[in-house]
Coordinates of C-alpha atoms in Angstrom, one line a residue:
Chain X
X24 CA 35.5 34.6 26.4
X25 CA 38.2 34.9 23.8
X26 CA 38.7 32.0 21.4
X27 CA 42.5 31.4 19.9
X28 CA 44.5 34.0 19.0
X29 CA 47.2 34.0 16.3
X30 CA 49.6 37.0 15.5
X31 CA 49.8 38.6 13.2
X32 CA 47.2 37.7 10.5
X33 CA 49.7 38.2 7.7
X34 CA 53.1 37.7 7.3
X35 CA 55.9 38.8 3.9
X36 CA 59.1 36.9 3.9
X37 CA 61.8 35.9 1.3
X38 CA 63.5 32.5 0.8
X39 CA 66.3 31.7 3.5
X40 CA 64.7 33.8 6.1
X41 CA 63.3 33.0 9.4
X42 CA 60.0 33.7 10.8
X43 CA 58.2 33.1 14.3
X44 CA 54.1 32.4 14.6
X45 CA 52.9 33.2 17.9
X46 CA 49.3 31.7 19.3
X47 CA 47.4 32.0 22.3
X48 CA 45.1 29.6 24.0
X49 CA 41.7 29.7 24.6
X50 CA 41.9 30.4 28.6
X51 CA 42.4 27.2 30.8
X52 CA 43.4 25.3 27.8
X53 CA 46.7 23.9 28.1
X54 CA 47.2 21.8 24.8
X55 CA 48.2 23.8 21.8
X56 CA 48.5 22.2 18.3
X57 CA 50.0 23.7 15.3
X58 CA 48.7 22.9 11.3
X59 CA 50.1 24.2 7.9
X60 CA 47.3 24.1 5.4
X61 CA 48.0 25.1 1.8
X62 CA 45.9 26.3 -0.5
X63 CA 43.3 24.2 -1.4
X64 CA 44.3 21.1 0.9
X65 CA 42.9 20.5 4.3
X66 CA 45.2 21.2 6.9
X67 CA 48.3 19.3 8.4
X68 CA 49.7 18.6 11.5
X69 CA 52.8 19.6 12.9
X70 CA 53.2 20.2 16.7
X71 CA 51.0 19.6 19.8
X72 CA 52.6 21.0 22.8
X73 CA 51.0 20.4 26.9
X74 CA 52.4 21.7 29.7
X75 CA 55.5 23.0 27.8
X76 CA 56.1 19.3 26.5
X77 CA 56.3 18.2 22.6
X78 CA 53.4 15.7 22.6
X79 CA 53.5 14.8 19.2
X80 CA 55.0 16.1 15.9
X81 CA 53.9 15.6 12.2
X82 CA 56.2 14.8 9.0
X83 CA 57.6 18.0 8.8
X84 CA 61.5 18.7 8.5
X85 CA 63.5 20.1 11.6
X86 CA 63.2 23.7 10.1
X87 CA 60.1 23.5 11.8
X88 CA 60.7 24.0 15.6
X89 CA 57.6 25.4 18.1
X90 CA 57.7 25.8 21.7
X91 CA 54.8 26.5 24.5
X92 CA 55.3 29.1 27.7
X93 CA 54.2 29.1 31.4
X94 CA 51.0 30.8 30.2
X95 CA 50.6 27.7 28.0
X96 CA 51.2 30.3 24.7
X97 CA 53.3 28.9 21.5
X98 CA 55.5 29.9 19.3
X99 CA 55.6 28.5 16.2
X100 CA 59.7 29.2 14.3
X101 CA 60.5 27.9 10.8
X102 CA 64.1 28.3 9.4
X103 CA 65.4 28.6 6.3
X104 CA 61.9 29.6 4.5
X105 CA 61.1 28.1 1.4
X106 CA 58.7 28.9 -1.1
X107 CA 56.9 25.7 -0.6
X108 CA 56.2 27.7 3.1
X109 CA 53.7 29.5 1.9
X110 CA 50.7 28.6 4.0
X111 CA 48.0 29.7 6.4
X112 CA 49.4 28.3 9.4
X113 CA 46.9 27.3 12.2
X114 CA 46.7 27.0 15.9
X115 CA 44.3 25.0 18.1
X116 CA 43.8 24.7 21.7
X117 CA 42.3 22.1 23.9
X118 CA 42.1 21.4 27.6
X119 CA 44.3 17.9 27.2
X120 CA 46.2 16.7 24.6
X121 CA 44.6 14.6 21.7
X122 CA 41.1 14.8 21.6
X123 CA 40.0 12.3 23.9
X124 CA 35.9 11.8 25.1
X125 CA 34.8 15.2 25.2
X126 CA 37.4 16.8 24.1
X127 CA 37.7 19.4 21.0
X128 CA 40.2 21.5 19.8
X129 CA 39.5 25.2 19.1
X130 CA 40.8 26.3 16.0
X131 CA 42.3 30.3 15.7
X132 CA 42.3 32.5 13.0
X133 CA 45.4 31.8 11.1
X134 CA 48.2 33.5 10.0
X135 CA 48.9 33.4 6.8
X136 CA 52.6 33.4 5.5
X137 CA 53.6 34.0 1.7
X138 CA 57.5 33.2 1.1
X139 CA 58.4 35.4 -2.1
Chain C
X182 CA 43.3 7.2 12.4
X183 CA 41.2 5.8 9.7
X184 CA 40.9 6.9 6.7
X185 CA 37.8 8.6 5.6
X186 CA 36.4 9.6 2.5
X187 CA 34.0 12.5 1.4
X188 CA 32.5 14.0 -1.8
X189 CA 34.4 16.6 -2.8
X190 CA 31.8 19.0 -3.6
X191 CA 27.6 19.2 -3.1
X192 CA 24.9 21.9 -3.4
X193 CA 22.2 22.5 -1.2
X194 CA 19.2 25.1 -1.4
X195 CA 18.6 27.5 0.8
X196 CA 16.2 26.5 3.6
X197 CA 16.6 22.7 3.0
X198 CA 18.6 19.7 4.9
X199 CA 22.1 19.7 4.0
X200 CA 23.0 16.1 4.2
X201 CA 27.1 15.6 3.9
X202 CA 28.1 11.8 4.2
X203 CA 31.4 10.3 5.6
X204 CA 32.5 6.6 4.9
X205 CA 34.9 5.5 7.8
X206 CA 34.9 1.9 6.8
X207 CA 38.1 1.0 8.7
X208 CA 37.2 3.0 11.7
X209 CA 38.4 0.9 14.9
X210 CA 36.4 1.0 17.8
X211 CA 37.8 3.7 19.8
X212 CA 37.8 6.2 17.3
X213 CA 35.3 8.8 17.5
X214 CA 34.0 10.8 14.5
X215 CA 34.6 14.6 14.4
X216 CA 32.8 16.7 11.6
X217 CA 34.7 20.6 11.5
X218 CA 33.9 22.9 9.0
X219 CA 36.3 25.8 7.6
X220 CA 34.2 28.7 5.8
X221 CA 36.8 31.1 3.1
X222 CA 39.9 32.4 5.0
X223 CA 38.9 31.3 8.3
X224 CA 40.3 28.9 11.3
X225 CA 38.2 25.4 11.2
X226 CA 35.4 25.5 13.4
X227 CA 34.6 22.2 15.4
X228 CA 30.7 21.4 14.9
X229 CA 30.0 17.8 16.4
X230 CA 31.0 14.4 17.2
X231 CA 30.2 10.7 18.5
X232 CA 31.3 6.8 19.1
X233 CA 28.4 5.2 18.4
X234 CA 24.9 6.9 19.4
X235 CA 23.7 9.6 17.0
X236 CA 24.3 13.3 18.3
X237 CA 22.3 16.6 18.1
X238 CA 23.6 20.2 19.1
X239 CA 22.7 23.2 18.0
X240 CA 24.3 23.3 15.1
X241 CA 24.1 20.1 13.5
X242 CA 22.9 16.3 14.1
X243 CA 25.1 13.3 13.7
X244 CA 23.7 9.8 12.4
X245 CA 26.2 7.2 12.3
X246 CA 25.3 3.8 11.2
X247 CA 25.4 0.9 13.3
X248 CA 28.4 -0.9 11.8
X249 CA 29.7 2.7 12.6
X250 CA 31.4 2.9 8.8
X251 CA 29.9 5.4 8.0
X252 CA 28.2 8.4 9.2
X253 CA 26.1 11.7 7.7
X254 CA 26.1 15.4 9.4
X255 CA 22.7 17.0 8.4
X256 CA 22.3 21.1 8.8
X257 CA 18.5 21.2 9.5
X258 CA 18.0 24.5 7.8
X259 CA 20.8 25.4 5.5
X260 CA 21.5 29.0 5.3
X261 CA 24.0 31.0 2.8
X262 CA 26.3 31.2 6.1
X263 CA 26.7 27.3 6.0
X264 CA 28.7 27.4 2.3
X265 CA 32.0 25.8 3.9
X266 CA 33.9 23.1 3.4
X267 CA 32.9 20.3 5.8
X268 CA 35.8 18.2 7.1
X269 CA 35.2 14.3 8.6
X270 CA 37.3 13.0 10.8
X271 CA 37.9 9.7 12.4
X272 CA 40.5 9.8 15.9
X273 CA 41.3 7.5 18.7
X274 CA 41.2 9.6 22.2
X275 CA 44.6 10.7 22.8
X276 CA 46.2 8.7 19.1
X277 CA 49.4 10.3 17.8
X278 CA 47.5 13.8 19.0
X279 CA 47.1 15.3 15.5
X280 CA 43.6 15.0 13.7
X281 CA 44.0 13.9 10.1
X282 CA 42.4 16.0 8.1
X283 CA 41.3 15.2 4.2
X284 CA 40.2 17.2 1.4
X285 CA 36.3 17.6 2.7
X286 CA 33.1 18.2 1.1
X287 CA 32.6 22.0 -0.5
X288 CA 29.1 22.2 0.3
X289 CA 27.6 25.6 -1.5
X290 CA 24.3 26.9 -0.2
X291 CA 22.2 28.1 -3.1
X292 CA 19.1 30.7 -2.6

């Protein structure tokens, strides 16, 4: 089976611009969670979307914005890119929201964004 | 979530137990403890968790103590594959749905 999948893997922008992350959940998940780690930090959160609903968001500013799909995909969009952006951006998937008894989330590749 | 705290770094021959310990000391009693692990350039990968009992998979076992304020993942049989940075986490079922994730432990395999 396939695990997460993020596109793409890596990503060029300058300041001001605008850029959307796109992930795909382990099948039959329907939980997807977003994290920005930067370099050398562990990583962050910043969405968790289930069954298309925000179920939680982290302390990041409304630039941020995500969004999941019938096929419980998500897109991650941030505005207005600053330099401070630069990140590997992560997506997770789990059957319910949170991690609850038995529950895990599955953690994708990354995609990793450099604001110039 | 409560707060845990980890060595930043540790070595560990080849071959030999890696033993990484986690102090949870505020841990509530709902919250379980989650151990991931995130090897260079790579998504986190989950590896184990528990409440109270101690936990074995194939990967990795999980001894927490019975005041449950702390806890130690132990890697068996280390191999060069396991250099990583091992991340312990401490999470109420269904709390705020984010997990909290601090600095880690670097663990470096050594042959």
């Amino acid at each position: 089976d396939a695990g997460v999948t993020q596109s793409p893997t890596h990503l060029i922008k300058t300041r001001g611009q605008h850029v959307t992350l796109r992930c795909s959940p382990i099948s039959g998940h329907k939980s997807v969670s977003w994290y920005q780690q930067v370099l050398g930090q562990g990583p962050q959160f910043i969405f968790q979307y289930y069954e298309k609903e925000e179920r939680g968001r982290g302390n990041f500013p409304d630039r941020f914005s995500a969004r999941q799909f019938p096929n419980y995909s998500s897109e991650l969009n941030v505005n207005a890119l600053l330099l401070g952006d630069s990140a590997l951006y992560l997506c997770a998937s789990s059957l319910l929201p949170g991690t609850g008894a038995g529950e895990t989330q599955y953690f994708g590749p990354g995609t990793r964004l450099l604001v110039l | 979530d409560a707060k845990t705290t980890q060595p930043p770094s540790m070595d560990c021959a080849e071959g030999r137990a890696a033993n990484l310990p986690c102090n949870h000391s505020t841990i509530s009693g709902n919250e379980y403890v989650y151990w991931y692990r995130q090897i260079h350039s790579q998504g986190p990968q989950y590896i184990i968790h528990g409440l109270k009992n101690n936990e074995t998979n194939e990967m990795a076992s999980l001894i927490i103590t019975e005041d449950r304020k702390s806890s130690t993942l132990i890697l068996p049989h280390a191999t060069l594959r396991d250099t990583a940075v091992y991340y312990c986490i401490a999470e109420a079922p269904y709390n705020n749905n984010d997990m909290r994730f601090g600095a880690g432990t670097r663990l470096t395999v050594k042959p």
